[in-house]
Amino acid sequence: MFGLLQPDKVKVGQRIKEIKESMNLSFTELGNRLGVKKPTISSYVQGYALAPENVINQLSSISGKPVGWFYFGEIEEYIADYLRLKGQNRIVQEHPKVVKAIKEEFYTGEFKNPAWENEVGYPCEEFMDDYFYELQQEVIKEEIKKMVRDHIKNLPIADELSRQRKDEAVTVITNGIIEYMDVAGEFNYEKKDDMIKLVKQEVDKYDFFANSNFENKYLIGNLINILSDNQQTVHLLNHLSEELTGRTFTGLFGGEELVETVQMLRPALIKLYGEVSGNQVENWFGK
């Protein structure tokens, strides 16, 4: 009936006691309602034995509490206990939003997702594993971005760098680290100390005074690279002009202003580049 996470007999007993006291029932009275003797109920409450499924189902009926609650507590507690059992203590402690997100994904509006419900009405372990993998990558990216920004802030050259330069560096370094971790299969928030070392290493070797080269297999990276260079920007505008008007754009006689205006898109593109994944960008275009 249960997966990797097993009910704690003592905690189950405490929850039965909570229901018993909330209904102001003696052991004998509760036993009579459940069809079991007082010593048996007492053994469940004391945590000496795990109440069987039929007793839990009856308790659920008379109390209105979900079956899963008797075995594992509130759904957030159940999710957190499962993640801890899988060795994910640090992310549960530092990012409680992960637990909340798994719960919200399990519920669609006011209803459970029946495809992922286990026998006690809580999200099955396969569902938690799959969704946690996605969430962990988002959390790691967010954490690395913060680490990179903080490390740049403490560099001796920090005051010489413009806000735009810093933002660009954060995006490039963060995405480079994420791509490395993806290829190496090293997405594990518990290895935060290793991430800190990797961030320091990548920030220290980064050239803040050179134009960064973004991944150009997607349009967004190509555009960022093109807009960092005046001549390439003119070439792009000429291509657009010929396509849209049939006339050549030279970039002269005031055309420089158009070049500068178009290049103002670059910071926004860099920001977008840092916020979307490669899979998302892949879906923007046809095969």
Coordinates of C-alpha atoms in Angstrom, one line a residue:
M1 CA 0.0 0.0 0.0
F2 CA 2.8 2.4 0.8
G3 CA 5.9 3.3 -1.2
L4 CA 9.3 4.4 -0.1
L5 CA 7.8 6.6 2.6
Q6 CA 6.3 4.6 5.4
P7 CA 3.9 5.9 8.1
D8 CA 5.3 6.7 11.5
K9 CA 3.4 4.6 14.1
V10 CA 3.9 7.2 16.8
K11 CA 2.7 10.1 14.6
V12 CA -0.3 8.1 13.4
G13 CA -1.1 7.5 17.1
Q14 CA -0.8 11.2 17.9
R15 CA -3.3 12.0 15.1
I16 CA -5.8 9.4 16.3
K17 CA -5.5 10.9 19.8
E18 CA -6.1 14.4 18.3
I19 CA -9.3 13.2 16.7
K20 CA -10.3 11.4 19.9
E21 CA -9.9 14.5 22.0
S22 CA -11.5 16.8 19.5
M23 CA -14.6 14.6 19.6
N24 CA -14.4 14.4 23.4
L25 CA -14.5 10.6 23.3
S26 CA -13.0 8.1 25.8
F27 CA -11.0 5.1 24.6
T28 CA -14.0 2.9 25.2
E29 CA -16.4 5.2 23.3
L30 CA -14.0 5.5 20.3
G31 CA -13.5 1.8 20.4
N32 CA -17.2 1.2 20.3
R33 CA -17.6 3.4 17.2
L34 CA -14.8 1.6 15.5
G35 CA -15.7 -1.9 16.6
V36 CA -12.4 -2.5 18.5
K37 CA -11.6 -3.0 22.1
K38 CA -10.2 -0.3 24.4
P39 CA -6.7 -1.9 24.7
T40 CA -6.4 -2.1 20.9
I41 CA -7.3 1.6 20.5
S42 CA -4.8 2.4 23.2
S43 CA -2.1 0.5 21.4
Y44 CA -2.7 2.6 18.3
V45 CA -2.7 5.9 20.2
Q46 CA 0.5 5.0 22.1
G47 CA 2.2 4.2 18.8
Y48 CA 2.8 0.5 19.7
A49 CA 1.0 -0.7 16.6
L50 CA -0.1 0.8 13.3
A51 CA -3.8 1.1 13.0
P52 CA -5.0 -1.1 10.1
E53 CA -6.5 0.3 6.9
N54 CA -10.1 -0.5 7.9
V55 CA -9.8 1.4 11.2
I56 CA -8.2 4.4 9.4
N57 CA -11.0 4.5 6.9
Q58 CA -13.5 4.5 9.7
L59 CA -11.7 7.3 11.5
S60 CA -11.6 9.2 8.3
S61 CA -15.4 8.8 7.9
I62 CA -16.3 9.9 11.4
S63 CA -13.8 12.8 11.5
G64 CA -13.9 14.2 8.0
K65 CA -10.1 14.0 7.8
P66 CA -8.5 12.5 4.7
V67 CA -7.1 9.0 5.0
G68 CA -3.7 10.3 4.0
W69 CA -3.7 12.8 6.9
F70 CA -3.9 9.9 9.5
Y71 CA -0.9 8.2 7.9
F72 CA 1.3 11.2 6.9
G73 CA -0.2 14.5 8.3
E74 CA -1.0 17.5 6.1
I75 CA -0.1 17.1 2.5
E76 CA 2.8 19.6 2.8
E77 CA 4.3 17.5 5.6
Y78 CA 3.9 14.4 3.5
I79 CA 5.7 16.0 0.6
A80 CA 8.5 17.4 2.8
D81 CA 9.0 14.1 4.6
Y82 CA 9.3 12.3 1.2
L83 CA 11.8 14.8 -0.1
R84 CA 13.9 14.5 3.1
L85 CA 13.8 10.7 2.8
K86 CA 15.3 11.2 -0.7
G87 CA 18.1 13.2 0.7
Q88 CA 16.8 16.6 -0.2
N89 CA 17.0 18.2 3.3
R90 CA 18.6 21.5 2.2
I91 CA 16.2 22.5 -0.5
V92 CA 13.2 21.7 1.8
Q93 CA 14.7 23.9 4.5
E94 CA 15.9 26.8 2.3
H95 CA 13.1 26.8 -0.4
P96 CA 9.8 25.8 1.2
K97 CA 8.1 27.1 -2.0
V98 CA 9.2 23.8 -3.6
V99 CA 6.9 21.8 -1.3
K100 CA 4.1 24.3 -1.9
A101 CA 4.6 24.1 -5.7
I102 CA 4.3 20.3 -5.7
K103 CA 1.1 20.5 -3.7
E104 CA -0.3 23.1 -6.1
E105 CA 0.6 21.1 -9.1
F106 CA -1.2 18.1 -7.6
Y107 CA -4.4 20.1 -7.2
T108 CA -5.9 21.5 -10.3
G109 CA -8.2 24.2 -9.1
E110 CA -10.2 22.6 -6.3
F111 CA -9.7 19.1 -7.5
K112 CA -7.0 16.5 -7.2
N113 CA -5.2 15.2 -10.3
P114 CA -6.6 11.6 -10.3
A115 CA -3.8 10.3 -12.5
W116 CA -1.3 11.0 -9.8
E117 CA -3.3 10.1 -6.7
N118 CA -2.0 7.2 -4.6
E119 CA -4.1 4.8 -2.5
V120 CA -4.4 7.2 0.4
G121 CA -5.4 10.2 -1.7
Y122 CA -2.0 12.0 -1.7
P123 CA 0.4 12.6 -4.7
C124 CA 2.2 9.4 -5.6
E125 CA 5.9 9.2 -5.4
E126 CA 6.5 9.1 -9.1
F127 CA 4.6 12.4 -9.5
M128 CA 6.7 14.0 -6.8
D129 CA 10.0 12.7 -8.3
D130 CA 9.1 14.0 -11.8
Y131 CA 7.9 17.4 -10.7
F132 CA 10.7 17.9 -8.2
Y133 CA 13.3 17.4 -10.9
E134 CA 11.9 20.4 -12.8
L135 CA 11.5 22.5 -9.7
Q136 CA 15.0 21.8 -8.5
Q137 CA 16.5 23.0 -11.8
E138 CA 14.6 26.3 -11.5
V139 CA 15.7 26.7 -7.9
I140 CA 19.3 26.0 -8.7
K141 CA 19.3 28.5 -11.6
E142 CA 17.8 31.1 -9.3
E143 CA 20.3 30.4 -6.6
I144 CA 23.3 30.4 -9.0
K145 CA 22.1 33.7 -10.5
K146 CA 22.1 35.2 -7.0
M147 CA 25.5 33.8 -6.2
V148 CA 27.0 35.2 -9.4
R149 CA 25.5 38.6 -8.7
D150 CA 26.8 38.7 -5.2
H151 CA 30.2 37.6 -6.2
I152 CA 30.4 40.2 -8.9
K153 CA 29.3 42.9 -6.4
N154 CA 32.4 42.0 -4.3
L155 CA 34.9 42.2 -7.1
P156 CA 37.6 44.9 -6.9
I157 CA 36.5 46.1 -10.4
A158 CA 32.8 46.2 -9.4
D159 CA 32.6 50.0 -9.3
E160 CA 34.1 50.2 -12.9
L161 CA 31.3 48.1 -14.3
S162 CA 28.0 49.5 -15.6
R163 CA 24.7 48.0 -14.6
Q164 CA 24.3 46.6 -18.1
R165 CA 27.7 45.0 -18.0
K166 CA 27.0 43.3 -14.7
D167 CA 23.6 42.1 -15.8
E168 CA 25.1 40.7 -19.0
A169 CA 27.8 38.9 -17.0
V170 CA 25.2 37.4 -14.6
T171 CA 23.2 36.0 -17.5
V172 CA 26.2 34.6 -19.4
I173 CA 27.9 33.0 -16.4
T174 CA 24.7 31.6 -15.0
N175 CA 23.6 30.0 -18.3
G176 CA 27.1 28.6 -18.8
I177 CA 27.0 26.9 -15.4
I178 CA 23.5 25.6 -16.0
E179 CA 24.5 24.2 -19.4
Y180 CA 27.5 22.5 -17.8
M181 CA 25.4 21.0 -15.0
D182 CA 22.8 19.8 -17.5
V183 CA 25.4 18.0 -19.6
A184 CA 27.2 16.6 -16.6
G185 CA 23.9 15.5 -15.0
E186 CA 24.8 17.3 -11.7
F187 CA 21.5 19.0 -10.8
N188 CA 21.5 18.5 -7.0
Y189 CA 20.8 21.3 -4.6
E190 CA 22.4 19.4 -1.8
K191 CA 25.7 20.1 -3.4
K192 CA 25.4 23.8 -2.8
D193 CA 29.0 24.1 -1.6
D194 CA 30.2 22.7 -5.0
M195 CA 28.0 25.3 -6.8
I196 CA 29.6 28.1 -4.7
K197 CA 33.1 27.0 -5.8
L198 CA 32.0 26.7 -9.4
V199 CA 30.5 30.2 -9.4
K200 CA 33.6 31.7 -7.9
Q201 CA 35.7 30.0 -10.6
E202 CA 33.6 31.1 -13.5
V203 CA 33.2 34.7 -12.3
D204 CA 37.0 35.1 -11.6
K205 CA 37.9 34.0 -15.2
Y206 CA 35.2 36.1 -16.9
D207 CA 36.3 39.0 -19.1
F208 CA 34.0 41.9 -18.1
F209 CA 35.4 44.3 -20.7
A210 CA 34.8 42.2 -23.8
N211 CA 31.5 41.6 -25.6
S212 CA 30.1 38.2 -24.5
N213 CA 29.4 35.6 -27.1
F214 CA 25.9 34.1 -26.6
E215 CA 24.8 30.7 -27.8
N216 CA 23.9 31.3 -31.4
K217 CA 22.0 28.1 -32.3
Y218 CA 18.8 30.0 -31.4
L219 CA 17.6 33.2 -32.9
I220 CA 17.7 35.1 -29.5
G221 CA 21.4 34.4 -29.0
N222 CA 22.2 35.4 -32.6
L223 CA 20.3 38.7 -32.2
I224 CA 22.2 39.5 -29.0
N225 CA 25.5 38.9 -30.7
I226 CA 24.6 40.9 -33.8
L227 CA 23.4 43.9 -31.8
S228 CA 26.7 44.1 -29.9
D229 CA 28.4 45.1 -33.2
N230 CA 27.5 48.2 -35.3
Q231 CA 28.5 46.7 -38.6
Q232 CA 26.5 43.5 -38.0
T233 CA 23.5 45.6 -36.9
V234 CA 23.6 47.7 -40.1
H235 CA 23.8 44.5 -42.1
L236 CA 20.7 43.1 -40.2
L237 CA 18.8 46.4 -40.8
N238 CA 19.8 46.3 -44.5
H239 CA 18.4 42.8 -44.8
L240 CA 15.1 43.9 -43.2
S241 CA 14.9 47.0 -45.3
E242 CA 15.4 45.0 -48.6
E243 CA 12.8 42.5 -47.4
L244 CA 10.2 45.1 -46.3
T245 CA 10.8 48.0 -48.7
G246 CA 13.1 46.8 -51.5
R247 CA 15.6 49.5 -50.6
T248 CA 19.1 49.4 -49.2
F249 CA 19.9 50.7 -45.7
T250 CA 23.4 52.1 -45.4
G251 CA 23.4 53.3 -41.8
L252 CA 24.7 56.8 -42.9
F253 CA 23.2 60.3 -42.9
G254 CA 21.3 59.8 -39.6
G255 CA 20.8 56.1 -40.0
E256 CA 23.1 55.8 -37.0
E257 CA 20.2 56.8 -34.8
L258 CA 18.2 53.8 -36.0
V259 CA 21.2 51.5 -35.4
E260 CA 21.5 52.8 -31.8
T261 CA 17.7 52.5 -31.2
V262 CA 17.6 48.9 -32.4
Q263 CA 20.6 48.1 -30.3
M264 CA 18.7 49.3 -27.2
L265 CA 16.8 46.0 -27.5
R266 CA 19.9 44.1 -26.6
P267 CA 19.6 44.4 -22.7
A268 CA 15.9 43.3 -22.9
L269 CA 17.0 40.3 -25.1
I270 CA 19.7 39.4 -22.6
K271 CA 17.2 39.5 -19.8
L272 CA 14.9 37.2 -21.8
Y273 CA 17.8 34.9 -22.6
G274 CA 18.4 34.5 -18.9
E275 CA 14.8 33.7 -18.1
V276 CA 13.9 31.0 -20.6
S277 CA 15.3 27.5 -21.1
G278 CA 16.6 26.0 -24.3
N279 CA 13.6 23.8 -24.5
Q280 CA 11.2 26.8 -24.3
V281 CA 13.1 28.6 -27.0
E282 CA 13.1 25.4 -29.1
N283 CA 9.3 25.5 -29.0
W284 CA 9.1 29.1 -30.4
F285 CA 10.0 28.0 -33.9
G286 CA 9.1 25.3 -36.4
K287 CA 11.3 22.3 -37.0

